[in-house]
């Protein structure tokens, strides 16, 4: 089956009424076929997204210091209790400038031992170099993370929650230690948010001018608590790492090539933005 990135092959899921994931609801994997679970020692550890038949995109803090033999990718299933399909990992790529203290450059790639076949329940997500918030609509984050802050374990069924993108300047006044490699999303009225167990998963949106394609703008990274008023969740800004992704996948022998979607050559953009900031004010709690 041939399919381009960011497309739902089937959209016939039924919207459930059960409320989960801090203001969210149950999700159908057919609506988010790029979503995967990263298992560590047989249990859900973090989320991730299908970038191509060979590559999974996730957060560095999810896999740093992990044994590659303990990791498995669960795909094509929204219920982790079922007899799920598993895939072994062949290579871990953590960003060389990942900062564990403030979670800057919190991005990683997993190379699979064998390629995935695209189906109704597993398909790649698109990436974009477009960064202006006003260009985007209908943003969602998905995962198997906890659904209220009193829970001790993650949930077995995939959840989704709709969020609003937050301007960087506004978010930097609300959240400490924000760098230009991060973006923010939340819902100040409802408290919708990602939480523990959702780390590494995708924040996806549609362009206002093209509502048939989905793009991953962020990777669930960290936050100040979960669903707190005026405390948006913080995500790795994927558009800052398109060159890094191209370079690392090519070096590994399974190249992924981003197709520019903004009308100009993204290869002319600096890979990341560097800013000076104090590192001794706050800690940055991880969602993993």
GROMACS .gro file of C-alpha atoms in nm:
model
  288
    1UNK     CA    1   0.000   0.000   0.000
    2UNK     CA    2   0.139   0.340  -0.099
    3UNK     CA    3   0.061   0.641   0.118
    4UNK     CA    4   0.223   0.979   0.169
    5UNK     CA    5   0.313   1.103   0.515
    6UNK     CA    6   0.061   1.262   0.748
    7UNK     CA    7  -0.247   1.100   0.599
    8UNK     CA    8  -0.511   0.893   0.771
    9UNK     CA    9  -0.594   0.598   0.550
   10UNK     CA   10  -0.915   0.550   0.748
   11UNK     CA   11  -1.108   0.804   0.954
   12UNK     CA   12  -1.407   0.593   1.056
   13UNK     CA   13  -1.332   0.584   1.426
   14UNK     CA   14  -1.608   0.662   1.673
   15UNK     CA   15  -1.550   0.939   1.923
   16UNK     CA   16  -1.584   0.786   2.271
   17UNK     CA   17  -1.728   0.958   2.574
   18UNK     CA   18  -1.473   0.842   2.834
   19UNK     CA   19  -1.251   1.125   2.954
   20UNK     CA   20  -0.880   1.048   2.987
   21UNK     CA   21  -0.522   1.194   2.964
   22UNK     CA   22  -0.588   1.513   3.170
   23UNK     CA   23  -0.882   1.651   2.978
   24UNK     CA   24  -0.860   1.420   2.678
   25UNK     CA   25  -1.042   1.117   2.544
   26UNK     CA   26  -0.979   0.772   2.400
   27UNK     CA   27  -0.809   0.770   2.061
   28UNK     CA   28  -0.829   0.534   1.764
   29UNK     CA   29  -0.491   0.436   1.620
   30UNK     CA   30  -0.639   0.476   1.270
   31UNK     CA   31  -0.668   0.848   1.339
   32UNK     CA   32  -0.307   0.866   1.462
   33UNK     CA   33  -0.132   0.583   1.272
   34UNK     CA   34   0.213   0.737   1.328
   35UNK     CA   35   0.190   0.689   1.707
   36UNK     CA   36   0.406   0.417   1.864
   37UNK     CA   37   0.483   0.301   2.215
   38UNK     CA   38   0.842   0.246   2.321
   39UNK     CA   39   0.863  -0.050   2.559
   40UNK     CA   40   1.151  -0.080   2.803
   41UNK     CA   41   1.189  -0.422   2.967
   42UNK     CA   42   0.840  -0.523   2.856
   43UNK     CA   43   0.651  -0.215   2.977
   44UNK     CA   44   0.539   0.111   2.818
   45UNK     CA   45   0.807   0.369   2.878
   46UNK     CA   46   0.760   0.652   2.626
   47UNK     CA   47   0.582   0.747   2.309
   48UNK     CA   48   0.726   0.803   1.965
   49UNK     CA   49   0.624   0.861   1.605
   50UNK     CA   50   0.685   0.685   1.274
   51UNK     CA   51   0.907   0.905   1.061
   52UNK     CA   52   0.962   0.651   0.784
   53UNK     CA   53   0.962   0.275   0.738
   54UNK     CA   54   1.299   0.264   0.917
   55UNK     CA   55   1.289   0.547   1.171
   56UNK     CA   56   1.109   0.634   1.495
   57UNK     CA   57   1.126   0.989   1.633
   58UNK     CA   58   1.123   1.039   2.011
   59UNK     CA   59   1.282   1.235   2.296
   60UNK     CA   60   1.644   1.193   2.407
   61UNK     CA   61   1.549   1.176   2.774
   62UNK     CA   62   1.339   0.868   2.696
   63UNK     CA   63   1.627   0.652   2.577
   64UNK     CA   64   1.945   0.792   2.728
   65UNK     CA   65   2.124   0.528   2.937
   66UNK     CA   66   1.882   0.261   2.814
   67UNK     CA   67   2.003  -0.078   2.693
   68UNK     CA   68   1.909  -0.121   2.328
   69UNK     CA   69   1.828  -0.489   2.386
   70UNK     CA   70   1.558  -0.386   2.638
   71UNK     CA   71   1.375  -0.162   2.390
   72UNK     CA   72   1.087  -0.262   2.162
   73UNK     CA   73   0.861  -0.055   1.939
   74UNK     CA   74   0.489  -0.128   1.964
   75UNK     CA   75   0.297  -0.007   1.659
   76UNK     CA   76  -0.040  -0.033   1.489
   77UNK     CA   77  -0.235  -0.072   1.813
   78UNK     CA   78  -0.413   0.164   2.053
   79UNK     CA   79  -0.461  -0.097   2.327
   80UNK     CA   80  -0.133  -0.221   2.474
   81UNK     CA   81  -0.302  -0.514   2.650
   82UNK     CA   82  -0.383  -0.684   2.320
   83UNK     CA   83  -0.149  -0.912   2.129
   84UNK     CA   84   0.055  -0.622   1.993
   85UNK     CA   85   0.307  -0.612   1.709
   86UNK     CA   86   0.662  -0.551   1.825
   87UNK     CA   87   0.976  -0.439   1.648
   88UNK     CA   88   1.334  -0.451   1.774
   89UNK     CA   89   1.565  -0.150   1.764
   90UNK     CA   90   1.897  -0.164   1.579
   91UNK     CA   91   2.045   0.176   1.666
   92UNK     CA   92   1.987   0.466   1.909
   93UNK     CA   93   2.079   0.821   1.807
   94UNK     CA   94   2.070   1.080   2.087
   95UNK     CA   95   2.140   1.443   2.001
   96UNK     CA   96   2.504   1.514   2.082
   97UNK     CA   97   2.411   1.842   2.254
   98UNK     CA   98   2.122   1.706   2.461
   99UNK     CA   99   2.121   1.886   2.796
  100UNK     CA  100   1.980   1.667   3.075
  101UNK     CA  101   1.946   1.964   3.308
  102UNK     CA  102   1.710   2.179   3.103
  103UNK     CA  103   1.617   1.918   2.839
  104UNK     CA  104   1.745   2.129   2.550
  105UNK     CA  105   1.787   1.938   2.222
  106UNK     CA  106   1.552   1.670   2.357
  107UNK     CA  107   1.527   1.469   2.037
  108UNK     CA  108   1.634   1.119   1.937
  109UNK     CA  109   1.602   0.868   1.655
  110UNK     CA  110   1.555   0.492   1.669
  111UNK     CA  111   1.657   0.280   1.371
  112UNK     CA  112   1.448  -0.035   1.339
  113UNK     CA  113   1.598  -0.377   1.269
  114UNK     CA  114   1.356  -0.427   0.981
  115UNK     CA  115   1.127  -0.184   0.794
  116UNK     CA  116   0.761  -0.128   0.872
  117UNK     CA  117   0.493  -0.184   0.611
  118UNK     CA  118   0.240   0.099   0.585
  119UNK     CA  119  -0.115  -0.004   0.674
  120UNK     CA  120  -0.435   0.154   0.804
  121UNK     CA  121  -0.284   0.145   1.153
  122UNK     CA  122   0.078   0.241   1.089
  123UNK     CA  123   0.189   0.527   0.866
  124UNK     CA  124   0.454   0.803   0.878
  125UNK     CA  125   0.395   1.158   0.997
  126UNK     CA  126   0.506   1.464   0.798
  127UNK     CA  127   0.752   1.724   0.926
  128UNK     CA  128   0.746   2.095   0.848
  129UNK     CA  129   0.978   2.395   0.861
  130UNK     CA  130   0.679   2.631   0.897
  131UNK     CA  131   0.693   2.787   1.245
  132UNK     CA  132   0.434   3.066   1.251
  133UNK     CA  133   0.156   2.973   1.492
  134UNK     CA  134  -0.111   3.142   1.282
  135UNK     CA  135  -0.047   2.890   1.003
  136UNK     CA  136  -0.162   2.598   1.217
  137UNK     CA  137  -0.493   2.460   1.346
  138UNK     CA  138  -0.643   2.151   1.511
  139UNK     CA  139  -0.344   2.045   1.723
  140UNK     CA  140  -0.344   1.718   1.917
  141UNK     CA  141  -0.109   1.526   2.143
  142UNK     CA  142  -0.147   1.151   2.194
  143UNK     CA  143  -0.006   0.894   2.432
  144UNK     CA  144  -0.054   0.630   2.699
  145UNK     CA  145   0.045   0.856   2.989
  146UNK     CA  146  -0.133   0.898   3.320
  147UNK     CA  147  -0.481   1.051   3.306
  148UNK     CA  148  -0.478   1.222   3.644
  149UNK     CA  149  -0.197   1.332   3.872
  150UNK     CA  150  -0.288   1.080   4.144
  151UNK     CA  151  -0.222   0.780   3.917
  152UNK     CA  152   0.090   0.570   3.968
  153UNK     CA  153   0.088   0.383   3.636
  154UNK     CA  154   0.018   0.465   3.273
  155UNK     CA  155  -0.304   0.362   3.097
  156UNK     CA  156  -0.317   0.075   2.845
  157UNK     CA  157  -0.539   0.253   2.591
  158UNK     CA  158  -0.424   0.540   2.368
  159UNK     CA  159  -0.549   0.886   2.465
  160UNK     CA  160  -0.573   1.213   2.273
  161UNK     CA  161  -0.615   1.573   2.376
  162UNK     CA  162  -0.658   1.891   2.173
  163UNK     CA  163  -0.423   2.178   2.255
  164UNK     CA  164  -0.351   2.534   2.151
  165UNK     CA  165  -0.006   2.649   2.045
  166UNK     CA  166   0.135   2.924   2.270
  167UNK     CA  167   0.357   3.205   2.143
  168UNK     CA  168   0.717   3.157   2.255
  169UNK     CA  169   0.749   3.503   2.414
  170UNK     CA  170   0.434   3.445   2.619
  171UNK     CA  171   0.540   3.096   2.723
  172UNK     CA  172   0.886   3.213   2.828
  173UNK     CA  173   0.717   3.433   3.089
  174UNK     CA  174   0.516   3.138   3.223
  175UNK     CA  175   0.769   2.855   3.210
  176UNK     CA  176   1.132   2.867   3.335
  177UNK     CA  177   1.436   2.768   3.130
  178UNK     CA  178   1.263   2.782   2.791
  179UNK     CA  179   1.503   2.779   2.495
  180UNK     CA  180   1.442   2.851   2.129
  181UNK     CA  181   1.457   2.478   2.063
  182UNK     CA  182   1.129   2.440   2.250
  183UNK     CA  183   0.767   2.525   2.179
  184UNK     CA  184   0.465   2.535   2.408
  185UNK     CA  185   0.109   2.410   2.387
  186UNK     CA  186  -0.175   2.387   2.634
  187UNK     CA  187  -0.530   2.487   2.712
  188UNK     CA  188  -0.558   2.753   2.984
  189UNK     CA  189  -0.931   2.703   3.029
  190UNK     CA  190  -0.962   2.323   3.045
  191UNK     CA  191  -0.627   2.210   3.184
  192UNK     CA  192  -0.572   1.975   2.891
  193UNK     CA  193  -0.214   1.851   2.889
  194UNK     CA  194   0.029   1.568   2.834
  195UNK     CA  195   0.171   1.403   3.146
  196UNK     CA  196   0.400   1.126   3.274
  197UNK     CA  197   0.422   0.843   3.021
  198UNK     CA  198   0.345   1.065   2.721
  199UNK     CA  199   0.708   1.173   2.676
  200UNK     CA  200   0.854   1.130   2.330
  201UNK     CA  201   0.513   1.129   2.165
  202UNK     CA  202   0.403   1.363   1.886
  203UNK     CA  203   0.226   1.698   1.892
  204UNK     CA  204   0.057   1.711   1.552
  205UNK     CA  205  -0.133   1.986   1.372
  206UNK     CA  206  -0.291   2.066   1.037
  207UNK     CA  207  -0.222   2.369   0.822
  208UNK     CA  208  -0.513   2.605   0.786
  209UNK     CA  209  -0.478   2.596   0.407
  210UNK     CA  210  -0.447   2.215   0.385
  211UNK     CA  211  -0.656   2.018   0.629
  212UNK     CA  212  -0.591   1.674   0.482
  213UNK     CA  213  -0.226   1.644   0.591
  214UNK     CA  214  -0.093   1.616   0.947
  215UNK     CA  215   0.246   1.747   1.055
  216UNK     CA  216   0.446   1.685   1.371
  217UNK     CA  217   0.549   2.016   1.524
  218UNK     CA  218   0.662   1.896   1.866
  219UNK     CA  219   0.789   1.606   2.075
  220UNK     CA  220   0.650   1.577   2.430
  221UNK     CA  221   0.942   1.682   2.649
  222UNK     CA  222   0.864   1.831   2.990
  223UNK     CA  223   0.641   2.058   3.194
  224UNK     CA  224   0.586   2.220   3.530
  225UNK     CA  225   0.342   1.965   3.670
  226UNK     CA  226   0.054   1.849   3.448
  227UNK     CA  227  -0.243   2.060   3.344
  228UNK     CA  228  -0.164   2.347   3.580
  229UNK     CA  229  -0.317   2.686   3.509
  230UNK     CA  230  -0.086   2.912   3.307
  231UNK     CA  231   0.174   2.636   3.276
  232UNK     CA  232   0.172   2.508   2.916
  233UNK     CA  233   0.345   2.184   2.829
  234UNK     CA  234   0.688   2.210   2.667
  235UNK     CA  235   0.776   2.031   2.345
  236UNK     CA  236   1.091   1.990   2.139
  237UNK     CA  237   1.056   2.215   1.834
  238UNK     CA  238   1.100   1.964   1.551
  239UNK     CA  239   1.146   2.226   1.278
  240UNK     CA  240   1.482   2.319   1.433
  241UNK     CA  241   1.614   1.968   1.369
  242UNK     CA  242   1.532   1.891   1.008
  243UNK     CA  243   1.895   1.913   0.901
  244UNK     CA  244   2.001   1.704   1.200
  245UNK     CA  245   1.749   1.434   1.109
  246UNK     CA  246   1.860   1.432   0.745
  247UNK     CA  247   2.227   1.412   0.841
  248UNK     CA  248   2.194   1.143   1.109
  249UNK     CA  249   1.970   0.916   0.904
  250UNK     CA  250   2.202   0.946   0.603
  251UNK     CA  251   2.506   0.864   0.817
  252UNK     CA  252   2.325   0.556   0.950
  253UNK     CA  253   2.268   0.433   0.595
  254UNK     CA  254   1.888   0.474   0.588
  255UNK     CA  255   1.841   0.835   0.472
  256UNK     CA  256   1.526   1.030   0.547
  257UNK     CA  257   1.483   1.337   0.329
  258UNK     CA  258   1.246   1.610   0.437
  259UNK     CA  259   1.047   1.763   0.153
  260UNK     CA  260   1.031   2.143   0.202
  261UNK     CA  261   0.676   2.268   0.246
  262UNK     CA  262   0.726   2.641   0.308
  263UNK     CA  263   0.818   2.755  -0.042
  264UNK     CA  264   1.186   2.820   0.032
  265UNK     CA  265   1.499   2.611   0.081
  266UNK     CA  266   1.516   2.504   0.444
  267UNK     CA  267   1.877   2.389   0.395
  268UNK     CA  268   1.975   2.755   0.422
  269UNK     CA  269   1.833   2.782   0.777
  270UNK     CA  270   2.066   2.736   1.077
  271UNK     CA  271   2.010   2.394   1.232
  272UNK     CA  272   1.947   2.527   1.582
  273UNK     CA  273   1.936   2.857   1.763
  274UNK     CA  274   2.173   2.923   2.051
  275UNK     CA  275   2.087   3.156   2.337
  276UNK     CA  276   2.256   3.228   2.669
  277UNK     CA  277   2.057   3.142   2.979
  278UNK     CA  278   2.120   3.066   3.345
  279UNK     CA  279   2.133   2.699   3.435
  280UNK     CA  280   2.113   2.726   3.813
  281UNK     CA  281   1.762   2.858   3.873
  282UNK     CA  282   1.524   2.566   3.828
  283UNK     CA  283   1.515   2.196   3.762
  284UNK     CA  284   1.317   2.065   3.466
  285UNK     CA  285   1.096   1.768   3.556
  286UNK     CA  286   1.090   1.495   3.293
  287UNK     CA  287   0.767   1.329   3.181
  288UNK     CA  288   0.929   0.990   3.129
   0.00000   0.00000   0.00000
